[in-house]
Coordinates of C-alpha atoms in Angstrom, one line a residue:
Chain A
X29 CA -4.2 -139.4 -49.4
X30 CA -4.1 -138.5 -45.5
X31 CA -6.8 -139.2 -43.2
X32 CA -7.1 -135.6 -42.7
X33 CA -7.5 -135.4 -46.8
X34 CA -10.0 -137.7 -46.5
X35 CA -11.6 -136.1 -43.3
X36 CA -11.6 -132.7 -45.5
X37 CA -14.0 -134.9 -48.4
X38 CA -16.5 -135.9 -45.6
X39 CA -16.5 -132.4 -44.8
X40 CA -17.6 -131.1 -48.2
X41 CA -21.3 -133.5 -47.3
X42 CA -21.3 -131.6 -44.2
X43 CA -21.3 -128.5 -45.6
X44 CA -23.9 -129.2 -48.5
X45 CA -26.4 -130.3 -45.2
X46 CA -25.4 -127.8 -42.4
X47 CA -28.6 -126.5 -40.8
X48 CA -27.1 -123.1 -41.5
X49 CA -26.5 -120.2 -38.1
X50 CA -26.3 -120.8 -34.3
X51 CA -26.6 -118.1 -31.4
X52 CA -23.0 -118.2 -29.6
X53 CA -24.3 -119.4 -26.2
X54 CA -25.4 -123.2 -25.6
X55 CA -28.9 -123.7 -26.3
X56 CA -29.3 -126.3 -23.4
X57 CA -27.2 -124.6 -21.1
X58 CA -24.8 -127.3 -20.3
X59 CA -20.7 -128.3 -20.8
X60 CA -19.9 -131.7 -20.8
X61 CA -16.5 -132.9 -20.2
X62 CA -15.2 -136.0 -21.3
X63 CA -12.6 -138.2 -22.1
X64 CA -10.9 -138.0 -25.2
X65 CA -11.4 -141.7 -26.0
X66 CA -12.0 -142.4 -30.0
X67 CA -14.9 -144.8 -28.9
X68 CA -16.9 -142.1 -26.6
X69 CA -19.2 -140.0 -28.7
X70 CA -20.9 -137.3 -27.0
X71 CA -23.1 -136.0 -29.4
X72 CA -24.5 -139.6 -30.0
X73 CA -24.4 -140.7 -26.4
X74 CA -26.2 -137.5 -25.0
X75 CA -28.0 -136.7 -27.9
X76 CA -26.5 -133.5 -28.8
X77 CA -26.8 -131.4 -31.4
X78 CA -25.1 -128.3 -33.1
X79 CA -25.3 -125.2 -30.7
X80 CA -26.8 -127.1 -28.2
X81 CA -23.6 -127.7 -25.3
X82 CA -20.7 -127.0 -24.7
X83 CA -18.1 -130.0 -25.2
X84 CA -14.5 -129.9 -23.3
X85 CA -12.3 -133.3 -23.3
X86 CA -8.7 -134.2 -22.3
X87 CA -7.1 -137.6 -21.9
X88 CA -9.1 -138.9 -18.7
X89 CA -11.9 -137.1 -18.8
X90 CA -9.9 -135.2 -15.8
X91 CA -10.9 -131.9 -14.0
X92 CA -7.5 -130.2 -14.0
X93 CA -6.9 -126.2 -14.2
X94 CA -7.2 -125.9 -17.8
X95 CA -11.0 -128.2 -17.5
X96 CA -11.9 -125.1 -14.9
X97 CA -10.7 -122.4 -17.1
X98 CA -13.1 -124.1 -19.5
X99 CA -16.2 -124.0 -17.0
X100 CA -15.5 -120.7 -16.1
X101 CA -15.5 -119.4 -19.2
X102 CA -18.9 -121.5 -20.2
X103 CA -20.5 -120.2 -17.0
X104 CA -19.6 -116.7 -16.4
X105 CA -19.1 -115.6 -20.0
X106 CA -21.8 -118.4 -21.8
X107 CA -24.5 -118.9 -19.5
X108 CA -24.3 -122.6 -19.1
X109 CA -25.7 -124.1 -15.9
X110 CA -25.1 -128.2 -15.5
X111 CA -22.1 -130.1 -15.6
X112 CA -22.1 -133.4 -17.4
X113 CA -18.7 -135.8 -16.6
X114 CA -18.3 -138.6 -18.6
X115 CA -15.7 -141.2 -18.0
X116 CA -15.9 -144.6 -19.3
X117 CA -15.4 -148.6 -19.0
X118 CA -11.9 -150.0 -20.6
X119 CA -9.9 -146.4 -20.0
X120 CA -6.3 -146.3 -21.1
X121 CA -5.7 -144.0 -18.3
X122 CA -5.5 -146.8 -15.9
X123 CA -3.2 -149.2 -17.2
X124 CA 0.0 -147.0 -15.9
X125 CA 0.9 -144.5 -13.3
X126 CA 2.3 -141.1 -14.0
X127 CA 5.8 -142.4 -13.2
X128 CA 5.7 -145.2 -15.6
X129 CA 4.6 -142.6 -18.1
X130 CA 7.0 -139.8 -17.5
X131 CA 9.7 -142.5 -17.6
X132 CA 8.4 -143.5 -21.3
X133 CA 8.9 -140.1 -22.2
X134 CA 12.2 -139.7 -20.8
X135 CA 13.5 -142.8 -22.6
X136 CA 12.0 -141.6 -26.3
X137 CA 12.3 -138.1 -26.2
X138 CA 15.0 -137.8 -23.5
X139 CA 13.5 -135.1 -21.3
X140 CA 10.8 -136.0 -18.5
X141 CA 7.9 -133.2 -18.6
X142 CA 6.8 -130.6 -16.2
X143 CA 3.8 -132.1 -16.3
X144 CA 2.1 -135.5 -15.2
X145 CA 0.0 -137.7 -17.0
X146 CA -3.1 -137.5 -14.0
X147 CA -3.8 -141.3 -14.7
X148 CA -5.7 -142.5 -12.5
X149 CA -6.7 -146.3 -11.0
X150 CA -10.2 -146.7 -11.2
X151 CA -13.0 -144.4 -13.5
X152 CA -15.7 -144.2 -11.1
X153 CA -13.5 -143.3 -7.6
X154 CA -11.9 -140.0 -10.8
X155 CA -15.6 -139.3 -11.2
X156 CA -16.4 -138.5 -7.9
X157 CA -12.9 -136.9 -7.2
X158 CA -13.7 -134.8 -10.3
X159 CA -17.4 -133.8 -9.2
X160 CA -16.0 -132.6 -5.8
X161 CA -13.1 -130.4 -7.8
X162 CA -15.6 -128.7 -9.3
X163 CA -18.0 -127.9 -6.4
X164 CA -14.8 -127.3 -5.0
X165 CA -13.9 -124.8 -7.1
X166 CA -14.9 -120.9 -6.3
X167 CA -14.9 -120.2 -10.2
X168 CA -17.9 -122.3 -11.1
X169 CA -20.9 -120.7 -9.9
X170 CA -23.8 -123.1 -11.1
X171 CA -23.1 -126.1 -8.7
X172 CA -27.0 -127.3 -8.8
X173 CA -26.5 -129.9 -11.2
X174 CA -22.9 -131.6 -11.7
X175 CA -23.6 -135.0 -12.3
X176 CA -20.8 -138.0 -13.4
X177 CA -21.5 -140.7 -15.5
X178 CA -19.0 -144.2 -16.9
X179 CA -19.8 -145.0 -20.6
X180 CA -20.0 -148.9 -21.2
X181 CA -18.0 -148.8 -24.4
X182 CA -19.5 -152.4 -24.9
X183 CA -22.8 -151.1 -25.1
X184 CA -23.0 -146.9 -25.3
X185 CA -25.2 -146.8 -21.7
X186 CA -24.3 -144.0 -19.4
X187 CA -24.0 -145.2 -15.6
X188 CA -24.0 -142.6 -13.6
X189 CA -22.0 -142.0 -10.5
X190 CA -23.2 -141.7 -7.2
Chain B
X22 CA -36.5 -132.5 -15.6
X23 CA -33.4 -131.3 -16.0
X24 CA -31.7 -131.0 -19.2
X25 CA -29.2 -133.9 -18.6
X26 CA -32.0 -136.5 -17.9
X27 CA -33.6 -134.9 -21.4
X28 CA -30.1 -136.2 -22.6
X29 CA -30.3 -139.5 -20.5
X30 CA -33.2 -140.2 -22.2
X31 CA -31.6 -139.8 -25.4
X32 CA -29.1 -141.7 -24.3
X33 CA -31.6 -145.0 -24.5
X34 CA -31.7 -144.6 -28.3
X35 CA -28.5 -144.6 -28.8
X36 CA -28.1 -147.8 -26.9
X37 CA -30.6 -149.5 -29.1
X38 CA -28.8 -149.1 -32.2
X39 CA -25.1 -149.2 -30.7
X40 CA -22.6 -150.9 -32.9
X41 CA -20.8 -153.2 -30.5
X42 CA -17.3 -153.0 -29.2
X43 CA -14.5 -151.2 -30.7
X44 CA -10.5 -151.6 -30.1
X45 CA -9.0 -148.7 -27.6
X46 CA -6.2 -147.4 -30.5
X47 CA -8.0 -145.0 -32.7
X48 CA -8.3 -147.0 -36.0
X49 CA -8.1 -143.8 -38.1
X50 CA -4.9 -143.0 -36.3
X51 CA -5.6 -139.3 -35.5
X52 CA -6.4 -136.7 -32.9
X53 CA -8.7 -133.8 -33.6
X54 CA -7.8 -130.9 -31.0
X55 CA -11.1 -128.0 -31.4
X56 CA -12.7 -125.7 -29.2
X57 CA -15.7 -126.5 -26.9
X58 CA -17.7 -124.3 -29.0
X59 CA -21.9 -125.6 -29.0
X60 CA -21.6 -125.0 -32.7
X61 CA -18.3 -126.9 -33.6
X62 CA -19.6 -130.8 -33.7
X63 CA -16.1 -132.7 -35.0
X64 CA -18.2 -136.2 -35.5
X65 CA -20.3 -133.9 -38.0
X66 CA -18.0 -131.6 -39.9
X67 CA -14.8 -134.5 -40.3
X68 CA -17.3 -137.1 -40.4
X69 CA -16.0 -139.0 -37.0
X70 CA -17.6 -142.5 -36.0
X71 CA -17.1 -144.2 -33.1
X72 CA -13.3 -145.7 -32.7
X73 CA -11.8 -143.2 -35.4
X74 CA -10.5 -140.5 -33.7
X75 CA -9.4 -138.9 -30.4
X76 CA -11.0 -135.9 -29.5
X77 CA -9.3 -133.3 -27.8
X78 CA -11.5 -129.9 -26.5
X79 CA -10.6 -127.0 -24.6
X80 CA -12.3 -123.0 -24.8
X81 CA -10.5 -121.8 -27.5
X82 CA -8.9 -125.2 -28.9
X83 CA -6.1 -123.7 -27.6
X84 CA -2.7 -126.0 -27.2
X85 CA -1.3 -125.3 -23.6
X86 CA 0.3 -127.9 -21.1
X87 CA -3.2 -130.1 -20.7
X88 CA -3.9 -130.5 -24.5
X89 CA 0.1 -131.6 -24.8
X90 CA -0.3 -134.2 -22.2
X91 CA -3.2 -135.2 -24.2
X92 CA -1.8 -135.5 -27.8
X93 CA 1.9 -137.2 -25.7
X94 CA -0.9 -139.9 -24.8
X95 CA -2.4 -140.2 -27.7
X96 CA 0.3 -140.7 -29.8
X97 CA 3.1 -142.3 -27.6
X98 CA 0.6 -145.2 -26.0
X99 CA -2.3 -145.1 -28.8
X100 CA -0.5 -144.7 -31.9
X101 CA -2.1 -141.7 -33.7
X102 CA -0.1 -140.1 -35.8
X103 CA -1.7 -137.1 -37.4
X104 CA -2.9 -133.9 -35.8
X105 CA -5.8 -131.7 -37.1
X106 CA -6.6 -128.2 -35.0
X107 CA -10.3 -126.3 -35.2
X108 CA -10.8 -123.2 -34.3
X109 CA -14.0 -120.9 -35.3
X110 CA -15.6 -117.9 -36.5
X111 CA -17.0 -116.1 -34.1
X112 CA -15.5 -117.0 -31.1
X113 CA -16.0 -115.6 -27.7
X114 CA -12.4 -115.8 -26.9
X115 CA -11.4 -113.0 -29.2
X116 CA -14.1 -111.0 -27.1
X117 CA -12.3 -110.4 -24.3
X118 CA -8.7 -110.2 -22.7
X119 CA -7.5 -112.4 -20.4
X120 CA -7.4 -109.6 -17.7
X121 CA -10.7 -108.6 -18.6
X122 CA -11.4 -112.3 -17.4
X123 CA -9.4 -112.3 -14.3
X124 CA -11.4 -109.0 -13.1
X125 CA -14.7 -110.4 -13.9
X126 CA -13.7 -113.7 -11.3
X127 CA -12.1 -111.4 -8.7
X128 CA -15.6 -109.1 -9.1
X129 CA -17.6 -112.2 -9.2
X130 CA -15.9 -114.2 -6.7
X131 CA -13.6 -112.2 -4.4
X132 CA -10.9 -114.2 -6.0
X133 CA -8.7 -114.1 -9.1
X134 CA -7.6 -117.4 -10.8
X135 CA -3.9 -119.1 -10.4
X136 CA -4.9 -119.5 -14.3
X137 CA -4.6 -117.4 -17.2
X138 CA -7.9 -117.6 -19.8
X139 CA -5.4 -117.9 -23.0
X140 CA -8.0 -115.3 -24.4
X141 CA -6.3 -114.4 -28.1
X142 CA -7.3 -111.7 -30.7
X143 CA -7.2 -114.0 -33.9
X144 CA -8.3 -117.5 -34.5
X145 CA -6.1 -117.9 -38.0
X146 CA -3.0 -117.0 -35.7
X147 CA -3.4 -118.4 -32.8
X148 CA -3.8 -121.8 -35.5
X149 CA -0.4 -120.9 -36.3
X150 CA 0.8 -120.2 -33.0
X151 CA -0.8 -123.6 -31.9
X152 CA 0.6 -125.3 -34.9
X153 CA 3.7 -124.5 -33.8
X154 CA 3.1 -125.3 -30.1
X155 CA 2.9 -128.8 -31.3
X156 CA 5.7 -129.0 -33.2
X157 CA 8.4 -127.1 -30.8
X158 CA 7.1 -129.9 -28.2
X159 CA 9.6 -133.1 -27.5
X160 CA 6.8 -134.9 -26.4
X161 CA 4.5 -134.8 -29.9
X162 CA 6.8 -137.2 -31.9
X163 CA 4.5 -137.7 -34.9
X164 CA 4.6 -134.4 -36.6
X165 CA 4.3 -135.4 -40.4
X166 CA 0.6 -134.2 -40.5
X167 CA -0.6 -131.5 -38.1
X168 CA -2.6 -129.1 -39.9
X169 CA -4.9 -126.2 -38.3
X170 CA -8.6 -124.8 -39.7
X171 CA -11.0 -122.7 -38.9
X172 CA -14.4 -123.7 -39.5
X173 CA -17.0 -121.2 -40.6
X174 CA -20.1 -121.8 -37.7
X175 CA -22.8 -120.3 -40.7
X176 CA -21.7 -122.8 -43.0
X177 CA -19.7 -125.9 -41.3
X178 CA -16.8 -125.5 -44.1
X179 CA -13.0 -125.9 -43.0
X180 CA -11.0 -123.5 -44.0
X181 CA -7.2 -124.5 -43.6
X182 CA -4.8 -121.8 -41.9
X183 CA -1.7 -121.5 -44.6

């Protein structure tokens, strides 16, 4: 059996528990955008539940086109109003450069991407690049409350950022 | 107080009763790629704890360059090796077009986006199309397992795309 088999099995308790339907927008009015690490758990980090925020993640935890096409669609279209970044201790994304990265891929697969990897050196300095993108940016409009935070994967505690 | 202290606070429990350190690799060896959606909560409906699973999210769950770069990383440095796609009922990005989008920024803002919205009229095809997204790409090498759902928001069941 897959993982994803076995995934489907967990599924089938979720189902027999779910708290049943959900208005569309996000209840608390907030996105948070996080890494995609396997040890970084927004709902039981922040709390969440279901309906209550929107949740966008990408390796890094980076603010990149795509993350604003995200936040422009939560804000203009959703409603939402605060930002939540959420980086965190021991990040892959540090250990190599986007060269090093592009070169792995050119020696498996052969072709280097259009891309680049947006590592980045250190998790707090991406925070507060990634906090000024997005005040930066003239397609979020709620800029009152984006706020960054680093996740001690040791320990679960949100630092934040300033 | 703002909702993200509400969810700071929050954050204090979880602290409390956090279980420890985990390794970086994924030990469930997969990555889940879903929309932002406030209702869609992977840990929930797959059963997720910390350390199984990247999480990859996006409006839409849609696959485009960004969620590519994601899954490359993933499975070329962290060693996942299956691939499961969400997508929803009810979502808002079969609500609109993406020059709908575009003319709601340029009305909003005075400007329209570099960016596209990757709006689409169908969540069960735009599985497939994503499905397919993944597998057409040189840079996803593990392609043994990637399999696409869309989960009902009134119920929390996953319902595989065929």
């Amino acid at each position: 059996m897959s993982v994803t088999d076995d995934y489907l099995k967990n599924n089938e308790t979720y189902v027999a528990n779910f708290p049943g339907e959900l208005p569309l927008p996000p209840a608390r009015k907030t996105a948070v955008v996080a890494c995609m690490d396997a040890r970084v758990n927004p709902y039981g980090a922040l709390g969440l539940k279901e309906g209550d925020s929107h949740v966008i993640r990408n390796a890094g935890g980076i603010v990149a086109d795509d993350t604003i096409r995200s936040l422009a669609i939560s804000q203009h279209l959703l409603g939402t109003e605060e930002i939540i970044l959420i980086h965190h201790t021991d990040c892959g994304m540090v250990t190599f450069t986007d060269e090093q990265f592009a070169e792995i891929l050119e020696k498996e697969t052969g072709q280097r991407p259009s891309w680049t990897a947006n590592a980045f050196p250190d998790a707090e300095q991406d925070v507060r690049d990634s906090i000024k993108r997005i005040t930066d940016s003239p397609f979020i409009k709620n800029k009152g409350s984006v706020r960054g935070f680093v996740i001690d994967v040791a320990t679960g505690k949100l630092n934040e950022v300033s």
